Amino acid sequence: MGKRVDLYEKRKWLLAALKHLRGIKQMRPAWGRLYARTLVKLVLVEMQLEQLEKQKRM
């Protein structure tokens, strides 16, 4: 198994990837799909972080 990545670290990398993809001048369909998949992963990570925060409050 690979090294586990902290959710905050994963969020940081996904945000950096989105920033990079937004900077691409010639957006091709493959780049658009990659952008969409990265955005979905970011949303899932944000949901997991929110769930962890709720658990910590209880």
CSV table of N, CA and C in Angstrom, one decimal:
chain,number,residue,atom,x,y,z
A,1,MET,N,0.8,-1.2,0.0
A,1,MET,CA,0.0,0.0,0.0
A,1,MET,C,0.9,1.3,0.0
A,2,GLY,N,0.4,2.3,-0.6
A,2,GLY,CA,1.1,3.5,-0.7
A,2,GLY,C,1.0,4.3,0.6
A,3,LYS,N,1.7,5.4,0.6
A,3,LYS,CA,1.7,6.2,1.8
A,3,LYS,C,0.4,7.0,1.9
A,4,ARG,N,-0.2,7.0,3.0
A,4,ARG,CA,-1.5,7.8,3.2
A,4,ARG,C,-1.2,9.2,3.2
A,5,VAL,N,-2.0,10.0,2.5
A,5,VAL,CA,-1.9,11.4,2.4
A,5,VAL,C,-2.9,12.1,3.3
A,6,ASP,N,-2.5,13.1,4.1
A,6,ASP,CA,-3.4,13.8,4.9
A,6,ASP,C,-4.5,14.5,4.0
A,7,LEU,N,-5.7,14.6,4.5
A,7,LEU,CA,-6.8,15.2,3.7
A,7,LEU,C,-6.4,16.7,3.4
A,8,TYR,N,-5.8,17.4,4.3
A,8,TYR,CA,-5.5,18.8,4.1
A,8,TYR,C,-4.4,18.9,3.0
A,9,GLU,N,-3.5,18.0,3.0
A,9,GLU,CA,-2.4,18.0,2.0
A,9,GLU,C,-3.1,17.7,0.6
A,10,LYS,N,-4.0,16.7,0.6
A,10,LYS,CA,-4.7,16.4,-0.6
A,10,LYS,C,-5.4,17.5,-1.2
A,11,ARG,N,-6.1,18.3,-0.3
A,11,ARG,CA,-6.9,19.5,-0.7
A,11,ARG,C,-6.0,20.5,-1.3
A,12,LYS,N,-4.8,20.7,-0.7
A,12,LYS,CA,-3.8,21.7,-1.2
A,12,LYS,C,-3.4,21.3,-2.6
A,13,TRP,N,-3.1,20.0,-2.8
A,13,TRP,CA,-2.6,19.6,-4.1
A,13,TRP,C,-3.7,19.7,-5.2
A,14,LEU,N,-5.0,19.4,-4.8
A,14,LEU,CA,-6.0,19.5,-5.8
A,14,LEU,C,-6.3,21.0,-6.1
A,15,LEU,N,-6.2,21.9,-5.2
A,15,LEU,CA,-6.4,23.3,-5.5
A,15,LEU,C,-5.3,23.8,-6.4
A,16,ALA,N,-4.1,23.3,-6.2
A,16,ALA,CA,-3.0,23.7,-7.0
A,16,ALA,C,-3.2,23.2,-8.5
A,17,ALA,N,-3.7,22.0,-8.6
A,17,ALA,CA,-3.9,21.4,-9.9
A,17,ALA,C,-5.0,22.2,-10.6
A,18,LEU,N,-6.1,22.6,-9.9
A,18,LEU,CA,-7.1,23.3,-10.5
A,18,LEU,C,-6.6,24.7,-11.0
A,19,LYS,N,-5.8,25.3,-10.2
A,19,LYS,CA,-5.2,26.6,-10.6
A,19,LYS,C,-4.4,26.5,-11.8
A,20,HIS,N,-3.6,25.4,-11.9
A,20,HIS,CA,-2.8,25.2,-13.1
A,20,HIS,C,-3.6,24.9,-14.3
A,21,LEU,N,-4.7,24.1,-14.2
A,21,LEU,CA,-5.6,23.8,-15.3
A,21,LEU,C,-6.3,25.0,-15.8
A,22,ARG,N,-6.7,25.9,-14.9
A,22,ARG,CA,-7.3,27.2,-15.3
A,22,ARG,C,-6.4,28.1,-16.1
A,23,GLY,N,-5.1,27.9,-15.9
A,23,GLY,CA,-4.2,28.7,-16.6
A,23,GLY,C,-3.9,28.3,-18.0
A,24,ILE,N,-4.4,27.1,-18.4
A,24,ILE,CA,-4.1,26.6,-19.8
A,24,ILE,C,-4.8,27.4,-20.8
A,25,LYS,N,-4.1,27.8,-21.8
A,25,LYS,CA,-4.7,28.7,-22.8
A,25,LYS,C,-5.6,28.0,-23.8
A,26,GLN,N,-5.1,26.8,-24.3
A,26,GLN,CA,-5.9,26.1,-25.2
A,26,GLN,C,-6.5,24.9,-24.5
A,27,MET,N,-7.8,25.1,-24.1
A,27,MET,CA,-8.4,24.0,-23.3
A,27,MET,C,-9.0,23.0,-24.3
A,28,ARG,N,-8.5,21.8,-24.2
A,28,ARG,CA,-9.0,20.7,-25.1
A,28,ARG,C,-10.0,19.8,-24.3
A,29,PRO,N,-10.8,19.0,-24.9
A,29,PRO,CA,-11.7,18.2,-24.2
A,29,PRO,C,-11.1,17.3,-23.1
A,30,ALA,N,-9.9,16.8,-23.3
A,30,ALA,CA,-9.2,16.0,-22.3
A,30,ALA,C,-8.9,16.8,-21.1
A,31,TRP,N,-8.5,18.1,-21.3
A,31,TRP,CA,-8.2,19.0,-20.2
A,31,TRP,C,-9.4,19.3,-19.4
A,32,GLY,N,-10.5,19.5,-20.1
A,32,GLY,CA,-11.8,19.7,-19.5
A,32,GLY,C,-12.3,18.6,-18.6
A,33,ARG,N,-12.1,17.4,-19.1
A,33,ARG,CA,-12.5,16.2,-18.3
A,33,ARG,C,-11.6,16.1,-17.1
A,34,LEU,N,-10.3,16.3,-17.3
A,34,LEU,CA,-9.4,16.3,-16.1
A,34,LEU,C,-9.7,17.4,-15.1
A,35,TYR,N,-10.1,18.5,-15.6
A,35,TYR,CA,-10.5,19.6,-14.7
A,35,TYR,C,-11.8,19.2,-13.9
A,36,ALA,N,-12.8,18.6,-14.6
A,36,ALA,CA,-14.0,18.2,-13.9
A,36,ALA,C,-13.7,17.1,-12.9
A,37,ARG,N,-12.9,16.1,-13.2
A,37,ARG,CA,-12.6,15.0,-12.3
A,37,ARG,C,-11.8,15.6,-11.1
A,38,THR,N,-10.9,16.5,-11.3
A,38,THR,CA,-10.2,17.1,-10.2
A,38,THR,C,-11.1,17.9,-9.3
A,39,LEU,N,-12.1,18.6,-9.9
A,39,LEU,CA,-13.1,19.3,-9.1
A,39,LEU,C,-13.9,18.4,-8.3
A,40,VAL,N,-14.3,17.3,-8.8
A,40,VAL,CA,-15.1,16.3,-8.1
A,40,VAL,C,-14.3,15.7,-6.9
A,41,LYS,N,-13.1,15.4,-7.1
A,41,LYS,CA,-12.2,14.9,-6.1
A,41,LYS,C,-12.1,15.9,-4.9
A,42,LEU,N,-12.0,17.2,-5.3
A,42,LEU,CA,-11.8,18.3,-4.3
A,42,LEU,C,-13.1,18.4,-3.5
A,43,VAL,N,-14.3,18.3,-4.1
A,43,VAL,CA,-15.5,18.3,-3.4
A,43,VAL,C,-15.6,17.1,-2.4
A,44,LEU,N,-15.2,16.0,-2.9
A,44,LEU,CA,-15.3,14.8,-2.0
A,44,LEU,C,-14.3,15.0,-0.8
A,45,VAL,N,-13.2,15.5,-1.0
A,45,VAL,CA,-12.2,15.8,0.1
A,45,VAL,C,-12.8,16.8,1.1
A,46,GLU,N,-13.4,17.9,0.5
A,46,GLU,CA,-14.1,18.9,1.4
A,46,GLU,C,-15.2,18.3,2.2
A,47,MET,N,-15.9,17.4,1.6
A,47,MET,CA,-17.0,16.7,2.4
A,47,MET,C,-16.4,15.8,3.5
A,48,GLN,N,-15.4,15.1,3.2
A,48,GLN,CA,-14.7,14.3,4.2
A,48,GLN,C,-14.2,15.2,5.4
A,49,LEU,N,-13.6,16.3,5.0
A,49,LEU,CA,-13.1,17.2,6.1
A,49,LEU,C,-14.2,17.7,6.9
A,50,GLU,N,-15.3,18.1,6.3
A,50,GLU,CA,-16.5,18.6,7.0
A,50,GLU,C,-17.0,17.5,7.9
A,51,GLN,N,-17.0,16.3,7.5
A,51,GLN,CA,-17.5,15.2,8.3
A,51,GLN,C,-16.6,15.0,9.5
A,52,LEU,N,-15.3,15.1,9.3
A,52,LEU,CA,-14.3,15.0,10.4
A,52,LEU,C,-14.5,16.1,11.4
A,53,GLU,N,-14.8,17.3,10.9
A,53,GLU,CA,-15.0,18.4,11.9
A,53,GLU,C,-16.3,18.2,12.7
A,54,LYS,N,-17.3,17.7,12.1
A,54,LYS,CA,-18.6,17.4,12.8
A,54,LYS,C,-18.3,16.3,13.9
A,55,GLN,N,-17.5,15.3,13.6
A,55,GLN,CA,-17.2,14.2,14.5
A,55,GLN,C,-16.4,14.8,15.7
A,56,LYS,N,-15.5,15.7,15.4
A,56,LYS,CA,-14.7,16.3,16.5
A,56,LYS,C,-15.5,17.1,17.4
A,57,ARG,N,-16.6,17.8,16.9
A,57,ARG,CA,-17.4,18.6,17.7
A,57,ARG,C,-18.3,17.8,18.7
A,58,MET,N,-18.6,16.6,18.3
A,58,MET,CA,-19.5,15.8,19.1
A,58,MET,C,-18.8,15.2,20.3
